[in-house]
Amino acid sequence: QTSLSIWGWGSLGLVLFLVTFGPFAIFYFVFYILCFMGGGFVVTLLFGKSNSEKYLEQCEHSFLPCTSIGIPKCIEEMKREARPIKIDRRLTGANIIDEPLQQVIQFSLRDYVQYWYYTLSDDESFLLEIRQALQYALVQFSARSKETDWQPYFTTRLVDDFGTHLRVFRKAQQRIAEKGDQMKDQAEELVDTFFEVEVEMEKEVCRDLVCTSPKDEEGFLRDLCEVLLYILLPPGDFQNKIMRYFVREILSRGILLPLINQLSDPDYINQYVIWMIRDSNCNYEAFMNIIKLSDNIGELEAVKDKASEELQYLRSLDTAGDDINTIKNQINSLLYVIKVCDSRIQRLQSGKEIDTVKLAANFGKLCTVPLDHILVDNVALQFFMDYMQQTGGQAHLFFWMTVEGYRVTAQQQLEVLQSRQKDGKHQTNQTKGLLRAAAFGVYEQYLSEKASPRVNIDDNLVAKLAETLNHEDPTPEIFDDIQRKVYELMLRDKRFYPSFKQNVLYVRMLAELDMLKDPSFRGSDDGEGESFNGSPTGSINL
């Protein structure tokens, strides 16, 4: 019924609409609707266009540049020739250092940036930014280096690290020699043994991965450069990751890695050593000590062959007069060197050089070398240093040696100061400042509470020394009281010199000094006669 009523009323409305407006009324209705919608769209379009033009005109006069001027200006700038870029080439303030550094920067940019960057753009601004970042880092590094006190590092820490490295290497060689011919690859075994000994001596430090793995070495250098850039670069440049990574890779792979590879190249080291000793005469005593301490038969044979060649050359000369005496002396010296080499090779090949403890048992009481003689003899001091390193008393020995060096340096500086004062030159404050800094460096390194390891000595003497350093001018004798106490401690403490005389290192020291010999060697061809009653007359005169 509801649907019928709806259809009925709908039909009635349609009939009335057609009767009233005619049969075409529905088309007119649709047309009126379309006209209404079209008119509204046209009005909206015209109104929006006018408002947009007004807003655009306001924007052009407010902050947007005129397009008719900007495009030609850009074209003009692009056509203009590039202006020469002025670069401040000063880095450290020393021209002899700045020029090589500038060359390193230029070559690094050439080899690692320019070869690919010029394929993308000819604009020099990017290269300039990288160059300025590198130069800024070098300037900051130079400034911080000048503020750093390098004396304790170069005189103590660097020397200690180098000595520790040599001791680790010698111990590794000893272990390899004890194993004998059981190893297939001796070079690889030596590397593994070296780092095992390093862990034993350094406790928690081992550098095997950094030293043996190129990938880990590059990673370590990248981390090192990252830390340096964080310290040296401005915050804005460091936060720029692209710039930071560029500079980091240039420093690590372009500078540090090739530098390390070159410094660790055996041929480069040999050439550098030859260059250093070319203008200086080798000390005869030092040369003979090296031969007597050498454990490498190949090196001894090479020295022997070289001496034989020189001997043949001298014998072939036809001389007369005063020159013949000089040549005879040279021939005798070369014959002595050859005899020492033969004697050393004979000992190493027979195995008697290694078993020095059994060798010493044939004599009963050994020769006694006083401590003061050990401290001034290079060969003996090396064995005593190794022993002190084992017992943990190396700080006392290093302190004694450092004070000796300070005393000599202070005496030389004061003598130079006195001579300059006589000539009318005044540099008193500067010289005293250097001596005070050196004295404070020794105090901080070995006697202060922050020292590690610290020399265990009477606190009253240390406090008296600190007061003297703070209120008086330093003198060469300022450490004498403490040095004397340290010497007495090393001499009388059972852990040090008394125990050293009972150690295998003491026996080896006597053997290296030719103060201990097998009876079968007595009167051998090493050219030196010795007595074995405690008064040696050979290499060391007591």
Coordinates of C-alpha atoms in Angstrom, one line a residue, residues 45-423:
L45 CA 38.0 31.5 -12.3
L46 CA 38.0 35.2 -12.9
F47 CA 38.1 36.1 -9.2
G48 CA 40.9 33.7 -8.4
K49 CA 43.0 34.9 -11.4
S50 CA 42.8 38.5 -10.4
N51 CA 43.7 37.8 -6.7
S52 CA 46.6 35.5 -7.8
E53 CA 48.0 38.3 -10.0
K54 CA 47.8 40.8 -7.2
Y55 CA 49.5 38.4 -4.7
L56 CA 52.2 37.6 -7.3
E57 CA 52.9 41.3 -7.9
Q58 CA 53.2 41.8 -4.2
C59 CA 55.7 38.9 -3.9
E60 CA 57.8 40.2 -6.8
H61 CA 58.2 43.6 -5.2
S62 CA 58.9 42.2 -1.8
F63 CA 61.5 39.5 -1.8
L64 CA 61.7 37.7 -5.1
P65 CA 64.3 39.0 -7.6
C66 CA 63.1 40.1 -11.0
T67 CA 63.4 37.3 -13.5
S68 CA 64.3 39.5 -16.4
I69 CA 67.5 40.6 -14.5
G70 CA 68.4 37.4 -12.7
I71 CA 68.8 35.1 -15.7
P72 CA 71.2 37.4 -17.6
K73 CA 73.1 38.0 -14.4
C74 CA 73.6 34.3 -14.0
I75 CA 74.8 33.9 -17.6
E76 CA 77.2 36.7 -17.1
E77 CA 78.7 35.2 -14.0
M78 CA 79.1 31.8 -15.7
K79 CA 80.9 33.4 -18.6
R80 CA 83.2 35.4 -16.4
E81 CA 86.7 34.0 -15.9
A82 CA 87.5 32.3 -12.6
R83 CA 89.4 34.6 -10.2
P84 CA 92.7 33.2 -8.8
I85 CA 92.2 31.7 -5.4
K86 CA 94.5 33.0 -2.7
I87 CA 95.6 30.4 -0.2
D88 CA 97.4 31.1 3.1
R89 CA 100.3 28.6 2.9
R90 CA 101.4 29.2 6.5
L91 CA 100.9 26.1 8.7
T92 CA 103.5 25.8 11.4
G93 CA 105.4 29.1 11.0
A94 CA 108.5 27.4 9.7
N95 CA 109.0 27.6 5.9
I96 CA 111.2 24.5 5.9
I97 CA 108.3 22.5 7.3
D98 CA 105.3 24.3 5.6
E99 CA 106.5 23.7 2.0
P100 CA 106.7 19.8 2.3
L101 CA 103.4 19.8 4.1
Q102 CA 101.8 21.9 1.3
Q103 CA 103.2 19.4 -1.2
V104 CA 101.7 16.5 0.7
I105 CA 98.3 18.2 0.7
Q106 CA 98.6 19.0 -3.0
F107 CA 99.6 15.4 -3.9
S108 CA 96.8 13.9 -1.8
L109 CA 94.2 16.1 -3.4
R110 CA 95.6 15.2 -6.9
D111 CA 95.7 11.4 -6.3
Y112 CA 92.5 11.0 -4.3
V113 CA 90.0 13.8 -5.3
Q114 CA 90.9 15.7 -8.5
Y115 CA 91.0 12.7 -10.8
W116 CA 87.3 12.0 -10.3
Y117 CA 86.0 15.4 -9.3
Y118 CA 87.0 17.1 -12.5
T119 CA 84.8 14.7 -14.4
L120 CA 81.8 16.1 -12.5
S121 CA 82.6 19.8 -12.2
D122 CA 85.3 22.5 -12.9
D123 CA 84.3 24.5 -9.8
E124 CA 87.3 24.8 -7.5
S125 CA 85.3 25.7 -4.4
F126 CA 84.9 22.1 -3.2
L127 CA 88.6 21.4 -3.5
L128 CA 89.3 24.7 -1.7
E129 CA 87.0 23.7 1.2
I130 CA 88.8 20.4 1.6
R131 CA 92.2 22.1 1.4
Q132 CA 91.2 24.7 4.0
A133 CA 89.9 21.9 6.3
L134 CA 93.2 20.1 6.1
Q135 CA 95.2 23.2 6.6
Y136 CA 93.1 24.2 9.6
A137 CA 93.6 20.8 11.2
L138 CA 97.4 21.0 10.6
V139 CA 97.5 24.5 12.1
Q140 CA 95.6 23.3 15.2
F141 CA 97.9 20.3 15.5
S142 CA 100.9 22.6 15.3
A143 CA 99.6 24.9 17.9
R144 CA 98.7 22.0 20.3
S145 CA 102.1 20.4 19.7
K146 CA 103.8 23.6 20.7
E147 CA 101.9 23.6 24.0
T148 CA 102.9 20.0 24.8
D149 CA 105.9 19.1 26.9
W150 CA 107.7 16.6 24.6
Q151 CA 110.8 16.1 26.8
P152 CA 109.4 13.4 29.1
Y153 CA 108.0 11.5 26.1
F154 CA 111.2 11.5 24.0
T155 CA 113.6 11.0 26.9
T156 CA 111.6 8.4 28.9
R157 CA 108.4 6.9 27.4
L158 CA 109.7 6.5 23.8
V159 CA 113.0 5.1 25.0
D160 CA 111.2 2.7 27.3
D161 CA 108.8 1.6 24.6
F162 CA 111.7 1.0 22.2
G163 CA 113.7 -0.9 24.8
T164 CA 110.6 -3.0 25.7
H165 CA 110.1 -3.8 22.0
L166 CA 113.7 -5.0 21.7
R167 CA 113.4 -7.1 24.9
V168 CA 110.2 -8.8 23.6
F169 CA 111.9 -9.5 20.3
R170 CA 114.9 -11.1 22.0
K171 CA 112.8 -13.2 24.2
A172 CA 110.8 -14.4 21.2
Q173 CA 114.1 -15.3 19.5
Q174 CA 115.2 -17.2 22.6
R175 CA 112.0 -19.3 22.6
I176 CA 112.4 -20.0 18.9
A177 CA 116.0 -21.1 19.5
E178 CA 114.9 -23.4 22.3
K179 CA 112.3 -25.1 20.1
G180 CA 115.0 -25.9 17.6
D181 CA 114.1 -27.4 14.2
Q182 CA 110.6 -28.5 15.2
M183 CA 108.9 -25.6 13.3
K184 CA 108.0 -25.6 9.7
D185 CA 107.6 -21.9 9.1
Q186 CA 110.0 -20.1 11.4
A187 CA 109.0 -16.6 10.3
E188 CA 105.3 -17.1 11.1
E189 CA 106.2 -18.8 14.3
L190 CA 108.4 -15.9 15.3
V191 CA 105.5 -13.5 14.8
D192 CA 103.2 -15.6 16.9
T193 CA 105.8 -16.0 19.6
F194 CA 106.5 -12.3 19.6
F195 CA 102.9 -11.4 20.4
E196 CA 102.7 -14.1 23.0
V197 CA 105.6 -12.6 24.8
E198 CA 104.2 -9.1 24.4
V199 CA 101.0 -10.2 26.2
E200 CA 103.0 -11.7 29.0
M201 CA 105.0 -8.5 29.5
E202 CA 102.4 -5.9 28.7
K203 CA 99.6 -7.9 30.6
E204 CA 96.4 -6.5 28.9
V205 CA 97.9 -5.1 25.7
C206 CA 98.4 -7.0 22.5
R207 CA 98.8 -5.4 19.1
D208 CA 98.7 -8.6 16.9
L209 CA 95.6 -7.7 14.8
V210 CA 96.7 -4.1 14.1
C211 CA 100.2 -5.3 13.1
T212 CA 99.3 -8.4 11.1
S213 CA 95.9 -7.7 9.5
P214 CA 95.8 -4.9 6.8
K215 CA 92.0 -4.6 7.3
D216 CA 92.4 -4.1 11.1
E217 CA 95.3 -1.7 10.5
E218 CA 93.2 0.5 8.2
G219 CA 90.3 0.4 10.7
F220 CA 92.6 1.5 13.5
L221 CA 94.0 4.4 11.4
R222 CA 90.5 5.5 10.5
D223 CA 89.5 5.6 14.2
L224 CA 92.7 7.5 15.0
C225 CA 92.0 10.0 12.3
E226 CA 88.4 10.3 13.4
V227 CA 89.6 11.2 16.9
L228 CA 92.2 13.7 15.6
L229 CA 89.6 15.4 13.4
Y230 CA 87.2 15.7 16.4
I231 CA 89.9 17.4 18.3
L232 CA 91.3 19.6 15.5
L233 CA 88.4 20.5 13.2
P234 CA 85.8 23.2 13.9
P235 CA 82.4 21.7 15.0
G236 CA 80.7 22.7 11.8
D237 CA 83.2 20.9 9.6
F238 CA 83.3 17.8 11.8
Q239 CA 79.5 17.5 11.7
N240 CA 79.6 17.5 7.9
K241 CA 79.9 13.8 7.3
I242 CA 80.8 13.9 3.7
M243 CA 83.7 16.4 4.4
R244 CA 84.8 14.4 7.4
Y245 CA 84.9 11.1 5.6
F246 CA 86.8 12.6 2.7
V247 CA 89.5 14.1 5.0
R248 CA 89.6 10.9 7.1
E249 CA 90.2 8.7 4.1
I250 CA 92.9 11.1 2.7
L251 CA 94.7 11.1 6.1
S252 CA 94.5 7.4 6.8
R253 CA 95.0 5.8 3.4
G254 CA 96.8 8.6 1.6
I255 CA 99.3 9.8 4.3
L256 CA 99.5 7.6 7.4
L257 CA 99.3 4.2 5.8
P258 CA 102.0 4.8 3.1
L259 CA 104.2 6.5 5.8
I260 CA 104.0 3.5 8.1
N261 CA 104.7 1.1 5.3
Q262 CA 107.7 3.0 4.3
L263 CA 109.1 3.4 7.8
S264 CA 108.6 -0.3 8.4
D265 CA 110.3 -1.4 5.1
P266 CA 113.6 -3.1 6.0
D267 CA 115.4 -1.7 2.9
Y268 CA 114.3 1.9 3.8
I269 CA 115.6 1.4 7.4
N270 CA 118.9 0.1 6.2
Q271 CA 119.3 2.9 3.7
Y272 CA 118.5 5.4 6.4
V273 CA 121.0 4.0 8.8
I274 CA 123.7 4.1 6.2
W275 CA 122.8 7.7 5.5
M276 CA 123.0 8.6 9.2
I277 CA 126.4 7.0 9.8
R278 CA 127.9 8.0 6.4
D279 CA 129.3 11.3 7.8
S280 CA 130.3 10.0 11.2
N281 CA 133.1 7.5 12.1
C282 CA 131.9 4.4 14.0
N283 CA 133.4 4.1 17.4
Y284 CA 135.8 1.1 17.5
E285 CA 134.7 -0.1 20.9
A286 CA 131.0 0.0 19.9
F287 CA 131.8 -1.9 16.7
M288 CA 133.6 -4.7 18.5
N289 CA 130.9 -4.9 21.2
I290 CA 128.3 -5.4 18.4
I291 CA 130.4 -8.2 16.9
K292 CA 130.8 -9.9 20.3
L293 CA 127.1 -9.6 21.1
S294 CA 125.8 -10.8 17.7
D295 CA 123.9 -14.1 17.7
N296 CA 123.5 -14.2 13.9
I297 CA 126.1 -16.3 12.1
G298 CA 125.2 -14.8 8.8
E299 CA 126.0 -11.3 10.0
L300 CA 129.3 -12.4 11.4
E301 CA 130.3 -14.1 8.2
A302 CA 129.3 -10.9 6.2
V303 CA 131.6 -8.8 8.5
K304 CA 134.3 -11.4 8.1
D305 CA 134.0 -11.4 4.3
K306 CA 134.1 -7.6 4.2
A307 CA 137.1 -7.5 6.4
S308 CA 138.9 -10.1 4.2
E309 CA 138.2 -8.0 1.1
E310 CA 139.6 -4.9 2.7
L311 CA 142.6 -7.0 3.9
Q312 CA 143.3 -8.2 0.4
Y313 CA 143.1 -4.6 -0.9
L314 CA 145.6 -3.3 1.7
R315 CA 148.0 -6.1 1.0
S316 CA 147.9 -5.3 -2.7
L317 CA 149.0 -1.7 -2.2
D318 CA 152.6 -0.8 -3.1
T319 CA 153.7 1.8 -0.5
A320 CA 156.8 2.9 1.2
G321 CA 157.8 5.4 3.9
D322 CA 155.4 6.5 6.6
D323 CA 152.4 5.0 4.9
I324 CA 153.6 1.5 5.3
N325 CA 153.3 1.8 9.1
T326 CA 149.7 3.0 8.8
I327 CA 148.8 0.1 6.5
K328 CA 150.4 -2.4 8.8
N329 CA 148.3 -1.1 11.7
Q330 CA 145.1 -1.4 9.5
I331 CA 146.1 -4.9 8.5
N332 CA 146.6 -5.9 12.2
S333 CA 143.2 -4.4 13.1
L334 CA 141.4 -6.3 10.3
L335 CA 143.1 -9.6 11.3
Y336 CA 141.9 -9.0 14.9
V337 CA 138.3 -8.4 13.6
I338 CA 138.5 -11.6 11.6
K339 CA 139.7 -13.6 14.6
V340 CA 137.0 -12.2 16.8
C341 CA 134.4 -13.2 14.2
D342 CA 135.8 -16.7 13.9
S343 CA 135.8 -17.1 17.6
R344 CA 132.2 -15.9 17.9
I345 CA 131.1 -18.2 15.0
Q346 CA 132.8 -21.1 16.7
R347 CA 131.0 -20.5 19.9
L348 CA 127.6 -20.2 18.3
Q349 CA 128.1 -23.3 16.2
S350 CA 129.4 -25.4 19.1
G351 CA 126.4 -24.4 21.3
K352 CA 128.6 -23.3 24.2
E353 CA 127.3 -19.8 24.0
I354 CA 123.9 -20.8 25.1
D355 CA 124.6 -23.0 28.1
T356 CA 126.5 -20.3 30.1
V357 CA 125.2 -21.6 33.4
K358 CA 126.9 -25.0 33.0
L359 CA 129.9 -23.1 31.8
A360 CA 130.1 -21.0 34.9
A361 CA 129.8 -24.1 37.1
N362 CA 133.3 -25.1 36.1
F363 CA 134.9 -22.1 37.9
G364 CA 133.3 -21.9 41.3
K365 CA 133.3 -18.3 42.3
L366 CA 132.5 -15.9 39.5
C367 CA 134.1 -12.5 38.8
T368 CA 132.3 -9.7 40.7
V369 CA 131.5 -6.6 38.6
P370 CA 130.7 -3.6 40.8
L371 CA 127.3 -1.9 40.3
D372 CA 128.9 1.4 39.4
H373 CA 130.8 -0.3 36.5
I374 CA 127.7 -2.0 35.3
L375 CA 125.9 1.3 35.1
V376 CA 128.5 2.9 32.8
D377 CA 129.2 -0.1 30.5
N378 CA 126.7 -0.5 27.6
V379 CA 126.8 -4.3 27.4
A380 CA 126.5 -4.9 31.2
L381 CA 123.8 -2.2 31.6
Q382 CA 121.6 -4.0 29.0
F383 CA 121.6 -7.2 31.0
F384 CA 121.0 -5.4 34.3
M385 CA 118.2 -3.5 32.6
D386 CA 116.6 -6.8 31.5
Y387 CA 116.8 -8.1 35.0
M388 CA 115.3 -5.0 36.6
Q389 CA 112.5 -5.2 34.1
Q390 CA 111.8 -8.8 35.3
T391 CA 111.8 -7.8 39.0
G392 CA 109.7 -4.6 38.6
G393 CA 112.5 -2.3 39.6
Q394 CA 113.0 -0.6 36.2
A395 CA 111.8 2.7 37.6
H396 CA 114.7 3.0 39.9
L397 CA 117.2 2.3 37.2
F398 CA 115.6 4.6 34.7
F399 CA 115.4 7.3 37.3
W400 CA 119.2 7.0 38.0
M401 CA 119.9 7.1 34.2
T402 CA 117.6 10.1 33.7
V403 CA 119.2 12.1 36.5
E404 CA 122.6 11.4 35.0
G405 CA 121.4 12.8 31.7
Y406 CA 119.8 15.8 33.4
R407 CA 123.0 16.6 35.3
V408 CA 125.1 16.6 32.1
T409 CA 122.5 18.7 30.2
A410 CA 122.2 21.2 33.1
Q411 CA 126.0 21.6 33.3
Q412 CA 126.2 22.2 29.6
Q413 CA 123.4 24.8 29.7
L414 CA 124.9 26.7 32.6
E415 CA 128.3 26.7 31.0
V416 CA 126.8 28.2 27.8
L417 CA 124.9 30.7 29.9
Q418 CA 128.0 31.8 31.6
S419 CA 129.9 32.2 28.3
R420 CA 127.0 34.3 26.9
Q421 CA 126.9 36.5 30.0
K422 CA 130.6 37.2 29.5
D423 CA 129.9 38.2 25.9

